[in-house]
PDB file of C-alpha atoms in Angstrom:
ATOM      1  CA  MET A   1     115.640  54.672  93.766  1.00 40.00           C
ATOM      2  CA  ALA A   2     118.526  56.347  95.553  1.00 45.00           C
ATOM      3  CA  ASN A   3     117.285  55.615  99.066  1.00 52.00           C
ATOM      4  CA  LYS A   4     118.203  52.047 100.087  1.00 66.00           C
ATOM      5  CA  ARG A   5     116.234  51.980 103.309  1.00 81.00           C
ATOM      6  CA  ALA A   6     113.165  49.758 103.306  1.00 93.00           C
ATOM      7  CA  VAL A   7     109.502  50.577 103.208  1.00 97.00           C
ATOM      8  CA  LEU A   8     108.035  48.945 106.309  1.00 97.00           C
ATOM      9  CA  ALA A   9     104.565  47.603 105.548  1.00 98.00           C
ATOM     10  CA  LEU A  10     102.401  46.571 108.496  1.00 98.00           C
ATOM     11  CA  ASP A  11      99.075  44.893 107.808  1.00 97.00           C
ATOM     12  CA  ARG A  12      97.185  42.286 109.820  1.00 97.00           C
ATOM     13  CA  ASN A  13      95.634  40.901 106.592  1.00 97.00           C
ATOM     14  CA  LEU A  14      98.333  38.683 105.079  1.00 97.00           C
ATOM     15  CA  ARG A  15      96.877  38.714 101.563  1.00 97.00           C
ATOM     16  CA  ASN A  16      96.697  42.514 101.480  1.00 95.00           C
ATOM     17  CA  LEU A  17     100.221  42.672 102.878  1.00 97.00           C
ATOM     18  CA  GLU A  18     101.484  40.337 100.164  1.00 97.00           C
ATOM     19  CA  LEU A  19      99.784  42.359  97.407  1.00 96.00           C
ATOM     20  CA  LEU A  20     101.147  45.645  98.750  1.00 96.00           C
ATOM     21  CA  ALA A  21     104.668  44.238  99.072  1.00 96.00           C
ATOM     22  CA  GLN A  22     104.580  42.825  95.522  1.00 97.00           C
ATOM     23  CA  PHE A  23     103.326  46.116  94.122  1.00 96.00           C
ATOM     24  CA  LEU A  24     105.967  48.182  95.926  1.00 96.00           C
ATOM     25  CA  ALA A  25     108.736  45.756  94.927  1.00 96.00           C
ATOM     26  CA  LYS A  26     107.696  46.116  91.271  1.00 96.00           C
ATOM     27  CA  GLN A  27     108.052  49.881  91.744  1.00 95.00           C
ATOM     28  CA  GLY A  28     111.655  49.373  92.874  1.00 94.00           C
ATOM     29  CA  TYR A  29     111.173  49.644  96.622  1.00 96.00           C
ATOM     30  CA  LYS A  30     112.798  47.341  99.142  1.00 96.00           C
ATOM     31  CA  VAL A  31     109.938  46.186 101.381  1.00 97.00           C
ATOM     32  CA  GLU A  32     109.942  44.756 104.890  1.00 96.00           C
ATOM     33  CA  SER A  33     106.524  43.149 105.506  1.00 97.00           C
ATOM     34  CA  ILE A  34     105.190  42.479 108.992  1.00 98.00           C
ATOM     35  CA  SER A  35     101.783  41.474 110.317  1.00 98.00           C
ATOM     36  CA  THR A  36     102.126  41.492 114.106  1.00 97.00           C
ATOM     37  CA  LEU A  37     103.070  43.971 116.794  1.00 96.00           C
ATOM     38  CA  GLU A  38     105.767  41.549 117.985  1.00 97.00           C
ATOM     39  CA  GLU A  39     107.427  41.815 114.570  1.00 97.00           C
ATOM     40  CA  PHE A  40     106.994  45.593 114.789  1.00 96.00           C
ATOM     41  CA  ASP A  41     108.975  45.577 118.066  1.00 95.00           C
ATOM     42  CA  GLN A  42     111.774  43.587 116.418  1.00 95.00           C
ATOM     43  CA  ILE A  43     111.975  45.936 113.423  1.00 94.00           C
ATOM     44  CA  LEU A  44     112.029  49.024 115.640  1.00 92.00           C
ATOM     45  CA  ALA A  45     115.115  47.635 117.377  1.00 93.00           C
ATOM     46  CA  GLU A  46     117.019  48.524 114.161  1.00 90.00           C
ATOM     47  CA  PRO A  47     115.249  51.699 112.984  1.00 93.00           C
ATOM     48  CA  GLU A  48     118.064  52.808 110.669  1.00 92.00           C
ATOM     49  CA  THR A  49     116.973  50.160 108.142  1.00 91.00           C
ATOM     50  CA  ILE A  50     113.533  51.747 107.689  1.00 95.00           C
ATOM     51  CA  GLY A  51     112.986  54.744 105.416  1.00 94.00           C
ATOM     52  CA  VAL A  52     109.227  55.024 105.780  1.00 97.00           C
ATOM     53  CA  ALA A  53     106.391  52.972 107.287  1.00 98.00           C
ATOM     54  CA  LEU A  54     102.941  52.163 105.951  1.00 98.00           C
ATOM     55  CA  VAL A  55     100.759  51.305 108.928  1.00 98.00           C
ATOM     56  CA  ASP A  56      97.395  49.703 108.171  1.00 98.00           C
ATOM     57  CA  ILE A  57      95.506  50.117 111.427  1.00 97.00           C
ATOM     58  CA  SER A  58      92.789  47.576 110.492  1.00 95.00           C
ATOM     59  CA  GLY A  59      92.576  44.694 112.936  1.00 93.00           C
ATOM     60  CA  PHE A  60      94.754  46.260 115.618  1.00 96.00           C
ATOM     61  CA  ASP A  61      93.565  47.592 118.952  1.00 96.00           C
ATOM     62  CA  ARG A  62      94.352  51.068 120.291  1.00 95.00           C
ATOM     63  CA  SER A  63      97.896  50.008 121.159  1.00 96.00           C
ATOM     64  CA  ILE A  64      98.777  50.556 117.485  1.00 97.00           C
ATOM     65  CA  TRP A  65      98.924  54.278 118.286  1.00 97.00           C
ATOM     66  CA  GLN A  66     101.808  53.674 120.719  1.00 97.00           C
ATOM     67  CA  TYR A  67     103.742  52.127 117.840  1.00 97.00           C
ATOM     68  CA  CYS A  68     102.953  55.138 115.696  1.00 98.00           C
ATOM     69  CA  GLU A  69     104.315  57.379 118.451  1.00 97.00           C
ATOM     70  CA  LYS A  70     107.471  55.245 118.548  1.00 97.00           C
ATOM     71  CA  LEU A  71     107.929  55.699 114.782  1.00 97.00           C
ATOM     72  CA  HIS A  72     107.558  59.440 115.291  1.00 97.00           C
ATOM     73  CA  GLU A  73     110.098  59.445 118.164  1.00 97.00           C
ATOM     74  CA  LEU A  74     112.542  57.545 115.939  1.00 96.00           C
ATOM     75  CA  LYS A  75     111.977  60.118 113.172  1.00 95.00           C
ATOM     76  CA  ILE A  76     110.654  57.464 110.784  1.00 96.00           C
ATOM     77  CA  PRO A  77     107.996  59.076 108.606  1.00 96.00           C
ATOM     78  CA  PHE A  78     104.835  57.027 108.403  1.00 98.00           C
ATOM     79  CA  LEU A  79     101.553  56.875 106.580  1.00 97.00           C
ATOM     80  CA  VAL A  80      98.394  55.519 108.198  1.00 98.00           C
ATOM     81  CA  LEU A  81      96.136  53.344 106.054  1.00 97.00           C
ATOM     82  CA  SER A  82      92.556  53.313 107.295  1.00 96.00           C
ATOM     83  CA  PRO A  83      89.592  51.114 106.402  1.00 93.00           C
ATOM     84  CA  LYS A  84      87.228  54.081 106.450  1.00 92.00           C
ATOM     85  CA  GLN A  85      87.077  57.845 106.201  1.00 93.00           C
ATOM     86  CA  SER A  86      86.884  59.079 109.773  1.00 94.00           C
ATOM     87  CA  SER A  87      87.753  62.440 111.245  1.00 96.00           C
ATOM     88  CA  ALA A  88      88.565  60.726 114.566  1.00 96.00           C
ATOM     89  CA  ILE A  89      91.079  58.380 112.890  1.00 96.00           C
ATOM     90  CA  ARG A  90      92.519  61.278 110.885  1.00 96.00           C
ATOM     91  CA  GLN A  91      92.964  63.377 114.047  1.00 97.00           C
ATOM     92  CA  GLU A  92      94.488  60.437 115.942  1.00 97.00           C
ATOM     93  CA  SER A  93      96.873  59.708 113.057  1.00 97.00           C
ATOM     94  CA  PHE A  94      98.206  63.245 112.877  1.00 97.00           C
ATOM     95  CA  ALA A  95      98.315  63.623 116.674  1.00 97.00           C
ATOM     96  CA  ARG A  96     100.577  60.558 116.792  1.00 97.00           C
ATOM     97  CA  GLY A  97     102.918  61.946 114.119  1.00 97.00           C
ATOM     98  CA  ALA A  98     101.645  60.548 110.815  1.00 98.00           C
ATOM     99  CA  GLN A  99     102.813  62.412 107.722  1.00 96.00           C
ATOM    100  CA  SER A 100      99.671  61.448 105.846  1.00 96.00           C
ATOM    101  CA  MET A 101      96.641  59.170 105.882  1.00 96.00           C
ATOM    102  CA  LEU A 102      95.017  57.216 103.074  1.00 97.00           C
ATOM    103  CA  VAL A 103      91.664  55.469 103.078  1.00 96.00           C
ATOM    104  CA  LYS A 104      91.343  52.034 101.494  1.00 94.00           C
ATOM    105  CA  PRO A 105      90.961  51.064  98.759  1.00 94.00           C
ATOM    106  CA  LEU A 106      94.243  52.809  97.967  1.00 93.00           C
ATOM    107  CA  VAL A 107      94.705  55.080  94.987  1.00 94.00           C
ATOM    108  CA  VAL A 108      98.006  53.841  93.536  1.00 94.00           C
ATOM    109  CA  LYS A 109      99.192  57.159  92.103  1.00 95.00           C
ATOM    110  CA  GLU A 110      98.494  58.925  95.389  1.00 96.00           C
ATOM    111  CA  LEU A 111     100.319  56.256  97.421  1.00 96.00           C
ATOM    112  CA  LEU A 112     103.386  56.418  95.160  1.00 96.00           C
ATOM    113  CA  ALA A 113     103.479  60.227  95.223  1.00 95.00           C
ATOM    114  CA  ILE A 114     103.332  60.253  99.024  1.00 95.00           C
ATOM    115  CA  LEU A 115     106.028  57.573  99.282  1.00 94.00           C
ATOM    116  CA  ARG A 116     108.364  59.467  96.955  1.00 92.00           C
ATOM    117  CA  SER A 117     107.830  62.622  98.976  1.00 92.00           C
ATOM    118  CA  MET A 118     108.412  60.891 102.305  1.00 92.00           C
ATOM    119  CA  LEU A 119     111.579  59.107 101.154  1.00 87.00           C
ATOM    120  CA  ARG A 120     113.217  62.185  99.712  1.00 81.00           C
ATOM    121  CA  ASP A 121     116.508  62.715 101.503  1.00 57.00           C
ATOM    122  CA  PRO A 122     116.805  66.178 103.051  1.00 52.00           C
ATOM    123  CA  ASP A 123     119.239  68.488 101.280  1.00 41.00           C
TER     124      ASP A 123
END
């Protein structure tokens, strides 16, 4: 992988976060795993280290959308992971700047294709 910036993975569920991080690491990605909004604040203080963010909104209150807006302002592409198919969540995700949205359980090939696309350096 040419891009050395990390994939930021945010998930309240520590086991899911661990599994996602292990999977992405096996695919050659550098992963920064966080499970709280406080950690999110710390990471966003150094945005140049992040290439893309995977934001699992499960377990967070509506304030998660402010963090999504911050990612968008910092020009960090992000993908929202949702526990259910919902047009309201889809609309909220895209309104806040998400590049894409996936519903859990994740389809591995789809996740990897989206990540590759989002991490592609502009020509």
